[in-house]
CSV table of C-alpha atoms in Angstrom, one decimal:
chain,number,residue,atom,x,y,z
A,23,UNK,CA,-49.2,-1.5,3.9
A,24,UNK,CA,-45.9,-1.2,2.4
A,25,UNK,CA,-43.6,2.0,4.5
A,26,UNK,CA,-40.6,3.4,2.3
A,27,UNK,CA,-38.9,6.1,4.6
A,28,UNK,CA,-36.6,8.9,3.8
A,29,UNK,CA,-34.2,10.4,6.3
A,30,UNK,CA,-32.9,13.6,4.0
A,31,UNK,CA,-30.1,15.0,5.5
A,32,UNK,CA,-28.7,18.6,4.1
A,33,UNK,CA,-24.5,18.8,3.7
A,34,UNK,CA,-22.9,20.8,6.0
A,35,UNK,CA,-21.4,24.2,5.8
A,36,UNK,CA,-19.5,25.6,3.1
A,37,UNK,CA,-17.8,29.4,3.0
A,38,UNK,CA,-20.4,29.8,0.5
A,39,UNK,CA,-23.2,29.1,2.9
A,40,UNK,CA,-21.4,31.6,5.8
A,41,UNK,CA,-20.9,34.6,3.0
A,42,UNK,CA,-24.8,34.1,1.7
A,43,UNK,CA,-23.5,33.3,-2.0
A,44,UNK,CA,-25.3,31.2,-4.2
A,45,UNK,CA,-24.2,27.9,-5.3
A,46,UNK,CA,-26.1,26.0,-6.9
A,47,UNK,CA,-24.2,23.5,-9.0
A,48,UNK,CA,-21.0,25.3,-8.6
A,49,UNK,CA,-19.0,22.3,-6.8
A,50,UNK,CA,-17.9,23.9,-3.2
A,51,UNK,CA,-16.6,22.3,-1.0
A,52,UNK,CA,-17.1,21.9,3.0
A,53,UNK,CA,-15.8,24.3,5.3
A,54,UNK,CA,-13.9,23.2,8.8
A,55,UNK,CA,-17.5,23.9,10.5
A,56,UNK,CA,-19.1,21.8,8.1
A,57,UNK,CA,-16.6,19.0,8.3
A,58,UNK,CA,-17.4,19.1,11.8
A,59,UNK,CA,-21.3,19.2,11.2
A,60,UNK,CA,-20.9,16.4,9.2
A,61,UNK,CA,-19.3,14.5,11.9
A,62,UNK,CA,-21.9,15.2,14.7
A,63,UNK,CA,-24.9,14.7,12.4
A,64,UNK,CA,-23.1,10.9,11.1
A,65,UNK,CA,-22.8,10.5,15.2
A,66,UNK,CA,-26.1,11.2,16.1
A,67,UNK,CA,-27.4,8.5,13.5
A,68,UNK,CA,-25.2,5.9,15.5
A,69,UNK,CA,-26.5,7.1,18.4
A,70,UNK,CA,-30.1,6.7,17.5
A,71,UNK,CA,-28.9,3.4,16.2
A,72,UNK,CA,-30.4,4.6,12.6
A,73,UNK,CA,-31.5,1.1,10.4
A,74,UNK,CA,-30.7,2.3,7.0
A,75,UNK,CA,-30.6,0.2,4.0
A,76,UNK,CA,-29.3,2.2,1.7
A,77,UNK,CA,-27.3,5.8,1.0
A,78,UNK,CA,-27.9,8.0,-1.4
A,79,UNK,CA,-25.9,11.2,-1.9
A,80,UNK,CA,-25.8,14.0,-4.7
A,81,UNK,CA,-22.5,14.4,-6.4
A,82,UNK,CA,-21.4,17.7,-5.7
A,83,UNK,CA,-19.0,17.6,-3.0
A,84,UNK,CA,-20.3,19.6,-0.3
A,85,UNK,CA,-23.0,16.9,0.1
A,86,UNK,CA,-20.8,13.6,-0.8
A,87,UNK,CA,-18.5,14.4,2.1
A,88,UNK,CA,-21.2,14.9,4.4
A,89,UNK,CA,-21.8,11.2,3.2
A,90,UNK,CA,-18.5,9.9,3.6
A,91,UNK,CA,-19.0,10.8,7.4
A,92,UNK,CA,-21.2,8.4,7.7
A,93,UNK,CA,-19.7,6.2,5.2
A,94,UNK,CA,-16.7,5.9,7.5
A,95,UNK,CA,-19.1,5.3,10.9
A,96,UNK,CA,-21.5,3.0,9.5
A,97,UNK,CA,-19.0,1.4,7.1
A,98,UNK,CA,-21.4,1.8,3.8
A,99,UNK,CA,-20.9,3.5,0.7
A,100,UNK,CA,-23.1,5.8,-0.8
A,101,UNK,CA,-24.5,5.7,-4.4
A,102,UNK,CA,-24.0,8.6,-5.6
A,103,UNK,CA,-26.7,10.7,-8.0
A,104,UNK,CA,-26.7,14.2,-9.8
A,105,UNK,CA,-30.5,13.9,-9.9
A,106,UNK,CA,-30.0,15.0,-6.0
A,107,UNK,CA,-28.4,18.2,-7.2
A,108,UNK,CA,-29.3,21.9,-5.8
A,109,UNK,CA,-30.9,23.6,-8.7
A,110,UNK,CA,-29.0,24.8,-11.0
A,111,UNK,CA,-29.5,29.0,-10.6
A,112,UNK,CA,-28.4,30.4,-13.8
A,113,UNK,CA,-27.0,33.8,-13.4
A,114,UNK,CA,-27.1,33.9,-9.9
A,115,UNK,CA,-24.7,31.6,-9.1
A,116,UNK,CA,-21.6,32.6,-7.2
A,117,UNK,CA,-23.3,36.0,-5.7
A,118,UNK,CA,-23.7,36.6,-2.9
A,119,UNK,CA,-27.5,37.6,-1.7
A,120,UNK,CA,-26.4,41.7,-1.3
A,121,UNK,CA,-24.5,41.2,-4.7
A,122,UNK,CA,-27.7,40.1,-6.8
A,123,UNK,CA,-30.1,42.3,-6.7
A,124,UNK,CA,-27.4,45.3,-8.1
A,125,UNK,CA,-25.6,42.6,-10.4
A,126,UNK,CA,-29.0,40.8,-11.7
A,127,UNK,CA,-32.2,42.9,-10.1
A,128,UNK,CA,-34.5,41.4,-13.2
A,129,UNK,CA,-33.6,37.9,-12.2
A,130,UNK,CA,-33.6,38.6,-8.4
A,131,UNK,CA,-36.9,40.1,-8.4
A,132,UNK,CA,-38.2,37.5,-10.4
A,133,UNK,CA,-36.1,34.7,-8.0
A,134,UNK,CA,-37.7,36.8,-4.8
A,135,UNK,CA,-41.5,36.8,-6.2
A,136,UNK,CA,-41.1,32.4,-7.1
A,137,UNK,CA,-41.8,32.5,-10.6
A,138,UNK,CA,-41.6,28.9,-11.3
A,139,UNK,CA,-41.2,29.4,-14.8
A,140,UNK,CA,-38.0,31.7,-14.8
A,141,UNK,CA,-34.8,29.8,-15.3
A,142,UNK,CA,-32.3,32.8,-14.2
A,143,UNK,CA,-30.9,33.2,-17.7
A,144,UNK,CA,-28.9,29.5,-18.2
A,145,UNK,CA,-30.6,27.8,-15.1
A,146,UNK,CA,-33.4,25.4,-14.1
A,147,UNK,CA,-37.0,27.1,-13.1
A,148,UNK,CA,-38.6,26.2,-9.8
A,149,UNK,CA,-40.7,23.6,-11.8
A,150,UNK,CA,-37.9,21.8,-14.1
A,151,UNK,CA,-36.3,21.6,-10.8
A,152,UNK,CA,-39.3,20.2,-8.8
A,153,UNK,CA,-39.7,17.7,-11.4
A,154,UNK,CA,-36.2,16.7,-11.5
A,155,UNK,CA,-36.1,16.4,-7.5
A,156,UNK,CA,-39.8,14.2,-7.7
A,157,UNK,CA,-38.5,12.3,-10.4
A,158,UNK,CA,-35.1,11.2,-8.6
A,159,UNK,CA,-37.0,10.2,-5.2
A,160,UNK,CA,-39.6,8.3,-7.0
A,161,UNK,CA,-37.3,6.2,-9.1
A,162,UNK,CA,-35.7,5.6,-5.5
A,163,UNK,CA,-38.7,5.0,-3.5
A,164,UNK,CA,-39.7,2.4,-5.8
A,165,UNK,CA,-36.2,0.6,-6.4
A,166,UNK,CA,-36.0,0.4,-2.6
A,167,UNK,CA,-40.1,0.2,-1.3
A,168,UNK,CA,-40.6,-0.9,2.1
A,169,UNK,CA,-37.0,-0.2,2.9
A,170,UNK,CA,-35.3,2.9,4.9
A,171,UNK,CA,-33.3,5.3,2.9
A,172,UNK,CA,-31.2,8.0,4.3
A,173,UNK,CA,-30.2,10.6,1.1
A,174,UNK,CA,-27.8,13.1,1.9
A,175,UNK,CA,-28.4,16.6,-0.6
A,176,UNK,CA,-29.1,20.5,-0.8
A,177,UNK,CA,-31.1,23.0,1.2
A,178,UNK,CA,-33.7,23.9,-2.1
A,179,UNK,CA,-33.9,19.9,-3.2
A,180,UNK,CA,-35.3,19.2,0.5
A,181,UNK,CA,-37.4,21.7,0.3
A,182,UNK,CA,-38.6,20.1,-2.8
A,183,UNK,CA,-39.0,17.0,-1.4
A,184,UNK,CA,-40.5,18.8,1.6
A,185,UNK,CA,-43.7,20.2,-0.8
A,186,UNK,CA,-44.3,16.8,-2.4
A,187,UNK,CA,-44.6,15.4,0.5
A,188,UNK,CA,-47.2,17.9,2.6
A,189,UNK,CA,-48.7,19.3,-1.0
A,190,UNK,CA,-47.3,22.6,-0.7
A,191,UNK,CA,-47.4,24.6,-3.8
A,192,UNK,CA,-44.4,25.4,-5.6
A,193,UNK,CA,-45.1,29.5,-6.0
A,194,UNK,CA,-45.8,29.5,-2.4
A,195,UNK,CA,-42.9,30.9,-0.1
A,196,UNK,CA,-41.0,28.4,1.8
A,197,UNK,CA,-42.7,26.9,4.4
A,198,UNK,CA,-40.0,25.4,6.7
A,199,UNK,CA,-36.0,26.2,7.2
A,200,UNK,CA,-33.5,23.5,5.9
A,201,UNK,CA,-30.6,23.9,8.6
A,202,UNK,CA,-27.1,22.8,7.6
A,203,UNK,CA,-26.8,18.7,8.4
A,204,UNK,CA,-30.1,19.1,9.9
A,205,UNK,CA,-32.1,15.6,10.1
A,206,UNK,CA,-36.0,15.5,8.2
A,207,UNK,CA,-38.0,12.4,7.7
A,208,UNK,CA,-40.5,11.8,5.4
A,209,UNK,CA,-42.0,8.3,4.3
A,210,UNK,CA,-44.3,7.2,1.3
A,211,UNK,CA,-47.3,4.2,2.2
A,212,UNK,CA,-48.1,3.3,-1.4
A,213,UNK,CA,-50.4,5.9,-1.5
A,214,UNK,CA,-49.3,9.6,-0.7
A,215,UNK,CA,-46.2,11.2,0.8
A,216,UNK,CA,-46.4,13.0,4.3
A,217,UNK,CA,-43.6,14.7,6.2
A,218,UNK,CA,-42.2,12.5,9.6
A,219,UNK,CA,-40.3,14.8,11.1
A,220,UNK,CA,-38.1,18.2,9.5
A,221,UNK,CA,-35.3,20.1,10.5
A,222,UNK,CA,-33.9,18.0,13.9
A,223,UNK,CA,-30.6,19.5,14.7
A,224,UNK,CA,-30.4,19.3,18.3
A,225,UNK,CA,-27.2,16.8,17.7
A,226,UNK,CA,-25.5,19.6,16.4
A,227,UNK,CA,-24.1,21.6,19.4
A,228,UNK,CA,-24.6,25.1,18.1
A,229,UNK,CA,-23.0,24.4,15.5
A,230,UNK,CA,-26.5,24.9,13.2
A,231,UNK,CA,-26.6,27.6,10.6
A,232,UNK,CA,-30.5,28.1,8.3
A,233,UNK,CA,-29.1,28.9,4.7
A,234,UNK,CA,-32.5,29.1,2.9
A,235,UNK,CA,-32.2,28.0,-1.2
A,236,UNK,CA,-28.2,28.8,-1.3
């Protein structure tokens, strides 16, 4: 039995992710406390003397300089892919989760209620961006099977990847947090996705902070 396994880790903090505002593909970048997270999290894979073979990161920058910390520890370079994206969230991005529902209450209502067919006026819906998120790990999974990736990307594509791999539906509400450069495993036999392991941040030092799907 051939094991491919994921470590998916989510980039740090931004401002964004402190004032509750929605980024989605708007390109923020990290705060000090996520520069810091970063640091801790790239630690704590030397520390648990993490075999990796590759690193993947998306391109925005919150998440590809949470990869450069480990970059610089493990002395690596990431490939970097805009498959890994957060979604894309239309209308909503840039405001903030008290702003929304006065700016945009259609789209928030619909947002709140998981339609995964509304794409938030110019956005993805939940299920273009599930596909895009399953289609990305799969081409991975496969180019590297057997082998240990660790992916560095966004608190709604891990949850993604978090429902392929336990079969949770995609109009169901979110089953688990995705803390800031919190650790989660999951792994892929040949067969069937399961879940390792989600949400580790003990190496973090209180420095942990659950933004759900910003």
């Amino acid at each position: 039995m051939t094991i491919t396994r994921f470590c998916l880790v989510r980039h740090g903090e931004t401002d964004w992710n402190a004032a509750r505002r929605l980024q989605g593909h708007t390109d923020i970048d990290l705060n000090t406390r996520g520069l810091a997270q970063a640091n801790q999290m790239a630690h704590a894979l030397k520390r648990i003397n993490l075999q990796f073979d590759v690193l993947y990161t998306s391109d925005l920058q919150r998440a590809a300089k949470t990869a450069r910390a480990i970059e610089a520890l493990f002395k690596t370079s990431a490939i970097t892919n805009s498959a890994l994206r957060e979604r894309h969230l239309g209308a909503l991005q840039g405001l903030t989760t008290d702003e929304a529902p006065i700016r945009e209450p259609e789209l928030w209502k619909s947002h709140l209620s998981r339609n995964i067919e509304e794409r938030l006026g110019d956005g993805e819906s939940i299920r273009q961006f599930a596909n895009r998120i399953e289609t990305a790990l799969e081409k991975i999974r496969v180019q590297h099977s057997g082998k240990t990736i660790l992916l560095v990307s966004h608190g709604g594509a891990l949850d993604m990847m978090y429902r392929l791999a336990s079969n949770q539906p995609l109009h169901e509400e979110k089953a688990v947090a995705v803390p800031n450069a919190s650790l989660n495993w999951i792994s892929h036999d040949g067969h069937a996705w399961k879940v390792d392991g989600w949400g580790d941040t003990s190496h973090l030092e209180d420095l942990a902070l659950d933004n759900l799907d910003l």
